[in-house]
Coordinates of C-alpha atoms in Angstrom, one line a residue:
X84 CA 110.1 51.3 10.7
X85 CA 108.5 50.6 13.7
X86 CA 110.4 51.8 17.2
X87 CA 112.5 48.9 19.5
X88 CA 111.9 48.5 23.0
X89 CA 114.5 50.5 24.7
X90 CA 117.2 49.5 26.9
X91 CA 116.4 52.3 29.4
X92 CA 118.3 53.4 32.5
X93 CA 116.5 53.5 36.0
X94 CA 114.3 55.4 37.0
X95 CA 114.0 58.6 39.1
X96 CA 116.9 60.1 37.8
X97 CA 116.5 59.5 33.9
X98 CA 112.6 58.4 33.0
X99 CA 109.8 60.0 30.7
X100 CA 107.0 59.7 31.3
X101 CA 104.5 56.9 30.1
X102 CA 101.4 55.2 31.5
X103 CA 101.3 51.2 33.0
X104 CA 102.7 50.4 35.5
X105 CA 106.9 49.5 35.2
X106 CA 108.7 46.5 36.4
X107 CA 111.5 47.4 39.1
X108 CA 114.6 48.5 38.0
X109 CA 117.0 45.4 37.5
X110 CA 120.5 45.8 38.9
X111 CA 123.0 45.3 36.1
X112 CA 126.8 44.2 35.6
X113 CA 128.5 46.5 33.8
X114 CA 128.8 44.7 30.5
X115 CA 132.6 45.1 30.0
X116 CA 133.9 43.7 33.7
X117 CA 134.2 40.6 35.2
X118 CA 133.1 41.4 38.4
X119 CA 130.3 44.0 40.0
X120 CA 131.3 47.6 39.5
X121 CA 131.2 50.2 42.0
X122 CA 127.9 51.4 43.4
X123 CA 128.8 54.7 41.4
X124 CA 128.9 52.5 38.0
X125 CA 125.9 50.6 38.2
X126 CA 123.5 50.5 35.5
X127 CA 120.2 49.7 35.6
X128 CA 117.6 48.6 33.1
X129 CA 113.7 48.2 33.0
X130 CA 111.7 47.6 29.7
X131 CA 109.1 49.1 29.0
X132 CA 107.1 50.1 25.4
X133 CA 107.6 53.8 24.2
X134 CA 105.0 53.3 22.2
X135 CA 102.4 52.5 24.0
X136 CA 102.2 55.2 27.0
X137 CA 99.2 56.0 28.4
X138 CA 97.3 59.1 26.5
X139 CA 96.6 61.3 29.4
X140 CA 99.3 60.5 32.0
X141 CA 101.2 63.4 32.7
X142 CA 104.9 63.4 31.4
X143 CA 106.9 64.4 34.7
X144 CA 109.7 66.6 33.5
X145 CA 111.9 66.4 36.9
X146 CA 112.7 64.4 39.9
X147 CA 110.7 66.1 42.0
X148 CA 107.1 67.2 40.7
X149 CA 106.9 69.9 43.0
X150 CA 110.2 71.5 41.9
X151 CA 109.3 71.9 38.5
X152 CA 105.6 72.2 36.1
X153 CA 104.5 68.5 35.9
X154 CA 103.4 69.5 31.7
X155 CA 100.7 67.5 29.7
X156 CA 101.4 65.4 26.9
X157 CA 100.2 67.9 24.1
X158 CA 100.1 71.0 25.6
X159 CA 100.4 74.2 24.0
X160 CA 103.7 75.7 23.9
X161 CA 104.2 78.7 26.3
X162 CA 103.0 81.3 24.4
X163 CA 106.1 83.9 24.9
X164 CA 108.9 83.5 22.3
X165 CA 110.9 82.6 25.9
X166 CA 109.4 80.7 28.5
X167 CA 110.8 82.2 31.4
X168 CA 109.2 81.1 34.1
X169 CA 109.0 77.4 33.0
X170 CA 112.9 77.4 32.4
X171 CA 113.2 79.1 36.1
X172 CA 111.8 76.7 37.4
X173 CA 113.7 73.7 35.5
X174 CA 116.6 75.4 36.8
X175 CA 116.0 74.7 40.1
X176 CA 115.8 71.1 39.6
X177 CA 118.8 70.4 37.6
X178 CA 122.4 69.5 38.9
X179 CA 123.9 71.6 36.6
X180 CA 123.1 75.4 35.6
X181 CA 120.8 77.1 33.0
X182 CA 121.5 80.6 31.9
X183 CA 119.3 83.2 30.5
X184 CA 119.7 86.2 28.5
X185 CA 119.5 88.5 31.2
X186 CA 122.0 87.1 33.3
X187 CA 125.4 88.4 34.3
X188 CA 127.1 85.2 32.7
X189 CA 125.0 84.8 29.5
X190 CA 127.9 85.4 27.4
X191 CA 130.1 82.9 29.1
X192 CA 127.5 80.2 28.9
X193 CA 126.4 80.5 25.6
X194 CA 130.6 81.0 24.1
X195 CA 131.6 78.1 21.9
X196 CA 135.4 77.4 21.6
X197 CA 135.6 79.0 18.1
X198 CA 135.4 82.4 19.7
X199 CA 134.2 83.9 15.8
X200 CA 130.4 82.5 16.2
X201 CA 128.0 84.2 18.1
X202 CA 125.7 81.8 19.3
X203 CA 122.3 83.0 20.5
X204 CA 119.7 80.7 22.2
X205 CA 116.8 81.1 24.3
X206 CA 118.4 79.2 26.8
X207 CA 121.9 77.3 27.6
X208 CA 121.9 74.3 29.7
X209 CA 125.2 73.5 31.5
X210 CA 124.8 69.5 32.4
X211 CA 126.1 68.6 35.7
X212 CA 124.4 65.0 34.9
X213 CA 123.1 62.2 32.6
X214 CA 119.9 63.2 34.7
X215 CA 119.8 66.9 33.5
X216 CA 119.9 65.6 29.9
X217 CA 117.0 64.3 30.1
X218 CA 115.5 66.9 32.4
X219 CA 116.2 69.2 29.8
X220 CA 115.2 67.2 26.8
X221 CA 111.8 66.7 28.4
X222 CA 111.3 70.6 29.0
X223 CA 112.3 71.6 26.0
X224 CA 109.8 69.5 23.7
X225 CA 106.9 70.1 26.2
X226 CA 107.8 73.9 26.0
X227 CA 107.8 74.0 22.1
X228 CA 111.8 74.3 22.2
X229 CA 114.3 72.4 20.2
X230 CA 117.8 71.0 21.9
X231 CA 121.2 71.8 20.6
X232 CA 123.8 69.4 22.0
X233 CA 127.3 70.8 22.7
X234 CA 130.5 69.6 24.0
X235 CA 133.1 72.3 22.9
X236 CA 131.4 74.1 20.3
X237 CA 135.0 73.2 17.6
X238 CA 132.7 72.9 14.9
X239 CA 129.8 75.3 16.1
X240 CA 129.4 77.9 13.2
X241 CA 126.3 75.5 11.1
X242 CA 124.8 75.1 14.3
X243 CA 123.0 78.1 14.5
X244 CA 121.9 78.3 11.2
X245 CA 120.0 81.9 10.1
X246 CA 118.4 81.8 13.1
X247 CA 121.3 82.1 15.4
X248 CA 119.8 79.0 18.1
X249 CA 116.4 80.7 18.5
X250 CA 113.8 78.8 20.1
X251 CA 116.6 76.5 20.9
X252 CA 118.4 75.5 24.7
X253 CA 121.8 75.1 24.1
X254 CA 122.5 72.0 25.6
X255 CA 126.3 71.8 26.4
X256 CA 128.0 68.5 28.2
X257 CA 131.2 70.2 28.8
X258 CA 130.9 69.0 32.7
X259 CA 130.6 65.8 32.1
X260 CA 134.1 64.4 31.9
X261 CA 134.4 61.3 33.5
X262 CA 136.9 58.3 32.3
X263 CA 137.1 55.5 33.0
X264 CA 139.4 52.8 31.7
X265 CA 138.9 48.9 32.1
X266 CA 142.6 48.1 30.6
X267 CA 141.8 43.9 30.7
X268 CA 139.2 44.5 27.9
X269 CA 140.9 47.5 26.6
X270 CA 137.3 50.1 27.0
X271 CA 137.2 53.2 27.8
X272 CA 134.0 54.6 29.2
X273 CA 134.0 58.0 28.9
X274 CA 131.3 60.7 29.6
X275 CA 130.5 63.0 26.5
X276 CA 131.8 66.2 27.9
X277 CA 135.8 64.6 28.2
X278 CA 138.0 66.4 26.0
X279 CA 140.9 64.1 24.3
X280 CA 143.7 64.8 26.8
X281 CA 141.5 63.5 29.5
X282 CA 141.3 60.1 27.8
X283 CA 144.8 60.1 26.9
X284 CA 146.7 60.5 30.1
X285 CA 145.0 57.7 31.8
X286 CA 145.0 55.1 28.8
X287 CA 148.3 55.4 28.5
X288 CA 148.8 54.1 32.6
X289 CA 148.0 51.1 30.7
X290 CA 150.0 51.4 28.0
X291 CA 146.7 51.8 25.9
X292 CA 146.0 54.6 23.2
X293 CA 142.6 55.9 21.7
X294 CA 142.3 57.3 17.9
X295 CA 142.4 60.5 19.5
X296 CA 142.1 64.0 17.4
X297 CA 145.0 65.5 17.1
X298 CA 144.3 68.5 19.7
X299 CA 144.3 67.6 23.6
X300 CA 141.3 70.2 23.7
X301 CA 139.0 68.8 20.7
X302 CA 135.7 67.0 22.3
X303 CA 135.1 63.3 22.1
X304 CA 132.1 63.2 21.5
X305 CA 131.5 65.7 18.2
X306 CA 134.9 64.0 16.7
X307 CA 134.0 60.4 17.0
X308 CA 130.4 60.9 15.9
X309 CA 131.6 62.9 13.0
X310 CA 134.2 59.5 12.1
X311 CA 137.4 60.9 13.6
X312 CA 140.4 60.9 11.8
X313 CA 143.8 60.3 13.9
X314 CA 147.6 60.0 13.7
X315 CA 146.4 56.0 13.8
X316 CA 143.5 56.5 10.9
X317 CA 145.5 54.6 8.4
X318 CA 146.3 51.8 10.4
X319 CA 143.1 51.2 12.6
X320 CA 140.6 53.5 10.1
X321 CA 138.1 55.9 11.5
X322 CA 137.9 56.6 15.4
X323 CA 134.4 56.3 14.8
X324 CA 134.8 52.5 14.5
X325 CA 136.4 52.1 18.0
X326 CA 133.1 52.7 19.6
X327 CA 131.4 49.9 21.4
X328 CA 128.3 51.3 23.0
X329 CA 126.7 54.5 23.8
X330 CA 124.5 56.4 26.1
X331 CA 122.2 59.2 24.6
X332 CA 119.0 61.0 25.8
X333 CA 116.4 61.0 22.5
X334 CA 113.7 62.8 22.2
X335 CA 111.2 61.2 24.0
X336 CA 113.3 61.6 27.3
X337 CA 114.7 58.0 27.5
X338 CA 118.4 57.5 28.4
X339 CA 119.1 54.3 26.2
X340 CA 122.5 52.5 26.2
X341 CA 122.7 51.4 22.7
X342 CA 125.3 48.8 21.0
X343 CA 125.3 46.3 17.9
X344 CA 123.0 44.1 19.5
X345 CA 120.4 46.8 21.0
X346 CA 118.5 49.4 19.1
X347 CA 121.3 48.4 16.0
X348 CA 119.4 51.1 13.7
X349 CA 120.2 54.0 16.5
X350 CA 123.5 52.9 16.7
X351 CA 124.1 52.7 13.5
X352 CA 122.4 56.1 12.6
X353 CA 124.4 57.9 15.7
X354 CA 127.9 56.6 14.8
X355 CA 128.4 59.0 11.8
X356 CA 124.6 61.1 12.2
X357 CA 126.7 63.2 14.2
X358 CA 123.9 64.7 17.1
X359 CA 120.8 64.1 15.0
X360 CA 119.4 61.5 17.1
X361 CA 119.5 62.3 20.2
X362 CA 122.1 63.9 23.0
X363 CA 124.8 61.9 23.7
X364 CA 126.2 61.4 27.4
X365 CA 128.7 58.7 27.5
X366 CA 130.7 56.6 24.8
X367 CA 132.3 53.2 25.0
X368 CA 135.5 53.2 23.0
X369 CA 138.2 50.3 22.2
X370 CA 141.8 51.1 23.3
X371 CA 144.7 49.9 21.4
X372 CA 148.1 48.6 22.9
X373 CA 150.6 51.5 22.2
X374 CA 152.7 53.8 24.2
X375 CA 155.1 55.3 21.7
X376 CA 154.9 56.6 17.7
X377 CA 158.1 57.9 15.7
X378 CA 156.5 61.2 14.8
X379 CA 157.8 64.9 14.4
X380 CA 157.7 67.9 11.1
X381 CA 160.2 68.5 9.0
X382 CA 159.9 73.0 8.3
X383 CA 160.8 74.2 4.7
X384 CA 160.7 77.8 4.3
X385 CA 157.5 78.8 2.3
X386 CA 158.9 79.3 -1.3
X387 CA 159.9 75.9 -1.7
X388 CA 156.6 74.8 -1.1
X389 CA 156.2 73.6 -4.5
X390 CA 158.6 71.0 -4.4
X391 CA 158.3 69.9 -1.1
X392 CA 154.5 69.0 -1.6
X393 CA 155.0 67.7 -4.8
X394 CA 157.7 65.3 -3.0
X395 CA 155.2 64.7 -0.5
X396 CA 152.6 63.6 -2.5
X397 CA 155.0 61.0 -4.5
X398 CA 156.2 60.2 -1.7
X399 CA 152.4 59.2 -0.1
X400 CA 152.0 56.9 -2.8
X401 CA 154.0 54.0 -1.5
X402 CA 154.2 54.9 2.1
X403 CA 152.9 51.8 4.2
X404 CA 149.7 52.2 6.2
X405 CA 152.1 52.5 9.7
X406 CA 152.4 55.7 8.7
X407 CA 150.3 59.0 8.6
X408 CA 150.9 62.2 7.5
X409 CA 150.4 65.6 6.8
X410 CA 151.5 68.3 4.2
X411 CA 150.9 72.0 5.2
X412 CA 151.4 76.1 4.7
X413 CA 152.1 77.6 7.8
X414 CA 152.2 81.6 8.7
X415 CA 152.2 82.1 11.7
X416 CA 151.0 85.6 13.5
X417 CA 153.7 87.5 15.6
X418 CA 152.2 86.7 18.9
X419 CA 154.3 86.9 21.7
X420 CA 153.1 83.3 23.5
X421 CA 155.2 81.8 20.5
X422 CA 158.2 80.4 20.4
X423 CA 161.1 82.6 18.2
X424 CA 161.3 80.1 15.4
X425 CA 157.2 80.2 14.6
X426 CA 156.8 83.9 15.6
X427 CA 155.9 86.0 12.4
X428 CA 157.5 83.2 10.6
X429 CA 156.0 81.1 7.4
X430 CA 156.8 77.8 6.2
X431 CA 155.9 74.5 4.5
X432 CA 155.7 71.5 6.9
X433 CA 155.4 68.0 6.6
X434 CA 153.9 66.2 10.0
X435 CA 154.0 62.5 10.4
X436 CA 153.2 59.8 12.6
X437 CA 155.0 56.4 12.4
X438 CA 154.4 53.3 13.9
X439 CA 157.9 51.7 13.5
X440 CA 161.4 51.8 15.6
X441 CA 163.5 54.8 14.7
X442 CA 165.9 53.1 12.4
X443 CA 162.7 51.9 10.2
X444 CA 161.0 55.4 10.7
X445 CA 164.5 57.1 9.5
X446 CA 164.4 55.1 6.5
X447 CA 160.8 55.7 5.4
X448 CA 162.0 59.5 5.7
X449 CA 165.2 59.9 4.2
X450 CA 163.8 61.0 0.9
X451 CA 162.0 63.5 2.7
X452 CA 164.7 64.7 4.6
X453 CA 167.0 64.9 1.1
X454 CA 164.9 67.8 0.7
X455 CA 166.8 69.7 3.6
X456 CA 164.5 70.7 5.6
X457 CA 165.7 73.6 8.1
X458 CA 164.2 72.5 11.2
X459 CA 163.5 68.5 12.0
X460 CA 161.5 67.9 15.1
X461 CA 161.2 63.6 14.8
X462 CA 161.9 62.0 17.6
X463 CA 160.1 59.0 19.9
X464 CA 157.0 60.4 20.9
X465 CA 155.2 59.2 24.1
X466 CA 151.2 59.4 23.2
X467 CA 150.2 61.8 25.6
X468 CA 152.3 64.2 23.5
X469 CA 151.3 63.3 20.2
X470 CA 148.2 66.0 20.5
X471 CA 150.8 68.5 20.0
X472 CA 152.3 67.4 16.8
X473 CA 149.7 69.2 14.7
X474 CA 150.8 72.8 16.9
X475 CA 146.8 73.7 17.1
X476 CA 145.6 76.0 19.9
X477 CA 145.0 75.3 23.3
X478 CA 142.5 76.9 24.3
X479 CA 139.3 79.0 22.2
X480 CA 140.4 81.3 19.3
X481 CA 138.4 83.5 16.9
X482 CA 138.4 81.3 13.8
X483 CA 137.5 81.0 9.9
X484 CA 137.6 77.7 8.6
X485 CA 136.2 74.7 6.2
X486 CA 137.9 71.6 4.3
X487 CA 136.4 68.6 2.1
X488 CA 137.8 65.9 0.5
X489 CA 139.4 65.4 -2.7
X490 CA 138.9 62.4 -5.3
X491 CA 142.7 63.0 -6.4
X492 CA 145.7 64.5 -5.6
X493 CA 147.2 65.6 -9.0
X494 CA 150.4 67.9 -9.4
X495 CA 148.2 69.8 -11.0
X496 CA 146.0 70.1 -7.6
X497 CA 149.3 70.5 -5.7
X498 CA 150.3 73.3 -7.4
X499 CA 146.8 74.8 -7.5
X500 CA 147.1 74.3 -3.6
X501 CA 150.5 76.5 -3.8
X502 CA 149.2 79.2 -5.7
X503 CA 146.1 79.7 -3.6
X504 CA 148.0 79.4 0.2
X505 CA 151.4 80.0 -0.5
X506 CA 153.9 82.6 -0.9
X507 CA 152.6 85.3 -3.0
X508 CA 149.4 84.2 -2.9
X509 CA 147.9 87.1 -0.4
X510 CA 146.7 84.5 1.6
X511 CA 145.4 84.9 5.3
X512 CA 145.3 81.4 6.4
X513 CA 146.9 80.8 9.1
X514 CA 146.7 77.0 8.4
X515 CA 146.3 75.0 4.8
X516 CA 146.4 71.6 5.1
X517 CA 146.7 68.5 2.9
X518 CA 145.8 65.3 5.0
X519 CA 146.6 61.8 3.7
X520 CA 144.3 59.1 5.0
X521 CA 143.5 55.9 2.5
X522 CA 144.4 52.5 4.1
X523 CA 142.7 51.3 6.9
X524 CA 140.9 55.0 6.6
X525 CA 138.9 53.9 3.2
X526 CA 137.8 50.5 4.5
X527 CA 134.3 50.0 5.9
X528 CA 134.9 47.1 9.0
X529 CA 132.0 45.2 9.3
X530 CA 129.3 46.1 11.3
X531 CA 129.8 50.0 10.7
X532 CA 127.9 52.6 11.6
X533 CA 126.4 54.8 8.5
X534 CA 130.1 56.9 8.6
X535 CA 132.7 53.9 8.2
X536 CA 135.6 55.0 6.2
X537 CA 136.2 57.8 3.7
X538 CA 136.6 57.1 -0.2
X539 CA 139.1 59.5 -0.7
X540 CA 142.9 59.3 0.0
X541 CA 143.2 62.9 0.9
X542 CA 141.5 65.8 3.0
X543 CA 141.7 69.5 3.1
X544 CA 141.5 71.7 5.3
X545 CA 141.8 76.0 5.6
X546 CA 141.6 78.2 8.7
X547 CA 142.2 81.4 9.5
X548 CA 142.1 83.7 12.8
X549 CA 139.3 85.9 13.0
X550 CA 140.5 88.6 15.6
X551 CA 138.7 91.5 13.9
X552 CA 136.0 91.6 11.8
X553 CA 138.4 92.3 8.9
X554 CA 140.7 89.6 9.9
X555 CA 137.6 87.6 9.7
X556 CA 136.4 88.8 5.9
X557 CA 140.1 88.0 5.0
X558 CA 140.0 84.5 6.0
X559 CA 136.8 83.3 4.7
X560 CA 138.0 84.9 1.1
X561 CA 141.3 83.1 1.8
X562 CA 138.8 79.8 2.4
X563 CA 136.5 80.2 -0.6
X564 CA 139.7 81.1 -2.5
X565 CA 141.3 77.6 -1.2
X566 CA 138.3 75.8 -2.5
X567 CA 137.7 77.3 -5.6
X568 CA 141.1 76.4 -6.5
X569 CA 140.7 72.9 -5.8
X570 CA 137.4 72.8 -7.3
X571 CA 138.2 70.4 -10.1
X572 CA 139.4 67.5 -8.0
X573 CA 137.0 67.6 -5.2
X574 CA 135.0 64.5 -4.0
X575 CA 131.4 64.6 -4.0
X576 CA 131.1 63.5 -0.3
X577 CA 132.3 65.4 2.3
X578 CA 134.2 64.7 6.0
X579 CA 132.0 66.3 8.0
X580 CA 134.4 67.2 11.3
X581 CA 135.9 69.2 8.2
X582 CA 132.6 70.9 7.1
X583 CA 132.5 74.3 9.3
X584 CA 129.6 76.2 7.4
X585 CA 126.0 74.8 6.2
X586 CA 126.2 71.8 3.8
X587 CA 123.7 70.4 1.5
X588 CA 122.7 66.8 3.7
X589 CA 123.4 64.8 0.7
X590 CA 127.0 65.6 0.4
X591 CA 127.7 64.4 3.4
X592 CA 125.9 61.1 3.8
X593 CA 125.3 60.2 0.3
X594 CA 123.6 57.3 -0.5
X595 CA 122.7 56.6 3.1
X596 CA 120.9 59.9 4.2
X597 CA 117.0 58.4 3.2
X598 CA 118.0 55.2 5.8
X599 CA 119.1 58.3 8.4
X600 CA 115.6 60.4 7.7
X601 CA 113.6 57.3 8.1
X602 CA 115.7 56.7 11.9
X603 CA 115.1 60.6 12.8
X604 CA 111.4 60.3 12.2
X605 CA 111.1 57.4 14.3
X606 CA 113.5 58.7 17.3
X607 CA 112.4 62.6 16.8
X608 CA 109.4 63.0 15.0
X609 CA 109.2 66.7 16.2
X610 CA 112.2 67.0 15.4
X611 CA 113.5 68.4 18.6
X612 CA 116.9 67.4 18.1
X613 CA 119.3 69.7 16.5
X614 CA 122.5 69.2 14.7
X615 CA 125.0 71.1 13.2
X616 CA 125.0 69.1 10.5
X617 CA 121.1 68.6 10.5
X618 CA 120.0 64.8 8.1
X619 CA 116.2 66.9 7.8

């Protein structure tokens, strides 16, 4: 597989280095408006041959040569396990910050959200620019470093691996949180750092809604490139499959804007790869005309979680694809922050979305509601509020978790379900979840990216707080305990945004992960790159 000419962005700001000398940056249109952008949106393009650099031109690893080492193309890596001085001295040159081990706020730099995993690089990176990406990418594979890309650090405990990041700079995008929103073409632009509730607010100005996670605080970019499923997924599938473009620094140091008609292998590999292939710094997404879903839970106390579920699941099987839903154990810890009816309580819950007009929505849940629930929270629900249907936390916890997929939901799985996470079960999950997905979520639209749509109807999902070490030991057993009691009706491929520990490559992508190898050779053949859920 041979590499495309790049779409790459001008020039000082985000080059590599290569020899020949390069055409002058042509002004662009942004693709998705009418008329010129604003100076601040301009892109720019020049084409040029990654392939074909010159052997012994020096790769220029910052703005300004005399702010930073100009490094040789094959040099030896510094030899200290650390390269202190050479990261110094990209510090200076970035817009952003880099942090070090010795300094005073090493620990705040280098915290994911999940408060539980202790990450420990040799460096963390925090981007104040497209431009420091690929400062940093540059640095890092001339000093013999690999790159971890970050946004929130949700999913961060495969990410380290055994080796806990060494040898790695953590490369986090969290300041880089622009939207922007084109409501006559329905796009979003957003920069890979914006969390959900910053695309959310403004699209709905429009009356526009994104396949959004269901936590205001969950990253874009790990959540679409991991396939996304949202309140919407059964009606519009995968959020995944609302991208349009993207922007990502690969390996080579080249900031590439990348779409269905250029570099279609990237594009395809990066909308499901997850952050194999490069680091990700902006995402054009497709909006959808919306300003209002039916949604709310129904609370059952815990013992009759049983027959709740088992209505649930029935009731699932003829549901139509306007409506999404949830069926979960909830025990809640008595924190004070929580409100008197969840504090130190447990219960069974059903959460659903519905895209229909109350008196519809009311009739799609009356045989729920026959069940008597003791607390019913639907109402019409604006979408900048649906992000706090599913009650997660705003803001990083200490947490144990993991989920996969089933191939079935029997009774017999319900009820395995029950015994392993309900009452009497010694569980210490805070949260067990059964989510249903199917329709639109189990169709592949054409011109996919390598994640499309997921083969199974249902998705599961454990987590526990990890406040103490103990607390923490007594939610993974809770977790294993979970999955070894849905063992028998487990799907062979997983969801990754659901996979929180080291997974074997091949249950994630299947089929499809020789096609992904053969892209990350191409794009990364050091294989500087590094995932949490790694395709090498």
């Amino acid at each position: 597989m041979g590499r495309p000419t790049p779409r790459v962005f001008d020039g000082a700001r985000a080059s590599c280095g290569g020899g020949g000398p390069r055409a002058p940056p042509i002004v662009l249109r942004h693709p998705l408006r009418d008329g010129a952008a604003p100076p601040e949106e301009h892109l720019t393009r020049k084409e040029t041959s990654v392939n074909t650099p010159a052997p012994t031109a020096p790769t220029v690893i910052a703005a300004n040569p005399g702010s930073i080492a100009v490094a040789q193309p094959n040099a030896a890596p510094a030899a200290s396990t650390t390269p202190v001085r050479e990261l110094l001295a990209l510090r200076d040159a970035l817009d952003g910050s880099l942090h070090l081990p010795a300094d005073a706020d090493w620990d705040a730099a280098r915290t994911a959200w999940n408060l539980a995993v202790d990450q420990r690089p040799a460096a963390v990176v925090i981007a104040g620019s497209a431009h420091d990406v690929v400062l940093t990418v540059n640095a890092a594979r001339e000093l013999g470093l690999r790159v971890a890309p970050q946004s929130t650090g949700h999913n961060a405990a495969p990410l380290g691996g055994p080796d806990g990041l060494a040898g790695t700079i953590l490369l986090r995008t969290s300041s880089l949180r622009g939207v922007s929103i084109v409501p006559e073409s329905r796009i979003a632009r957003c920069e890979s750092g914006a969390l959900w509730a910053d695309v959310t607010a403004p699209a709905a100005a429009f009356g526009l809604a994104a396949l959004a996670g269901s936590s205001a605080d969950v990253g874009i970019a790990g959540y679409l490139l991991g396939g996304g499923v949202s309140w919407l997924a059964r009606s519009h599938g995968l959020a995944v499959n609302s991208i349009t473009a993207i922007e990502i620094v690969t390996a080579d140091g080249l900031l590439r804007r990348i779409d269905a008609d250029h570099e279609p292998e990237l594009f395809w590999a990066v909308r499901g790869g997850s952050g194999n292939f490069g680091v990700v710094t902006a995402i054009e997404l497709r909006l959808f005309p919306m300003t209002e879903v039916y949604a709310g839970t129904l609370f059952f106390p815990l013992a009759e979680a049983s027959r709740v579920l088992q209505a649930w699941r029935e009731w699932t099987a003829d549901v139509p694809e306007q409506v999404t839903s949830v069926g979960r154990i909830l025990q809640f810890p008595p924190l004070p922050e929580l409100p008197d009816f969840l504090r130190g309580q447990s219960y069974v819950v059903i959460e659903a979305a519905l895209q229909a007009p109350p008196v519809d929505a009311d009739a799609v849940l009356a045989p729920l509601r026959d069940l008597d629930p003791v607390i019913d929270t639907f109402q019409p629900t604006p979408m900048t509020e649906l992000d706090q249907l599913h009650m997660d936390p705003q803001g990083p916890v200490p947490g144990v978790g993991d989920g996969f997929a089933l191939a079935e939901l029997t009774a017999d799985a319900v009820e395995a379900f029950v015994a392993a996470a309900g009452a009497g079960s010694g569980s210490a999950l805070l949260s067990a979840e059964i989510r249903h997905v199917g329709g639109a979520a189990g169709r592949a639209p054409r011109g996919a990216g390598v994640v499309s749509h997921l083969d199974s109807e249902f998705l599961v999902f454990g987590a526990g707080i990890a406040a103490t070490p103990e607390m923490g030991v007594a939610a993974a057993a809770s977790v294993d305990r979970l999955a070894e009691a849905l063992a028998p009706w487990r799907a062979a491929v997983l969801y990754q945004n659901f996979a929180e520990g080291p997974q074997e490559p091949r249950a994630i992508w299947g089929a499809d992960l020789d096609r992904l190898r053969a892209i990350k050779v191409v794009y990364d053949p050091s294989n500087t790159i590094r995932s949490n859920h790694p395709v090498l």
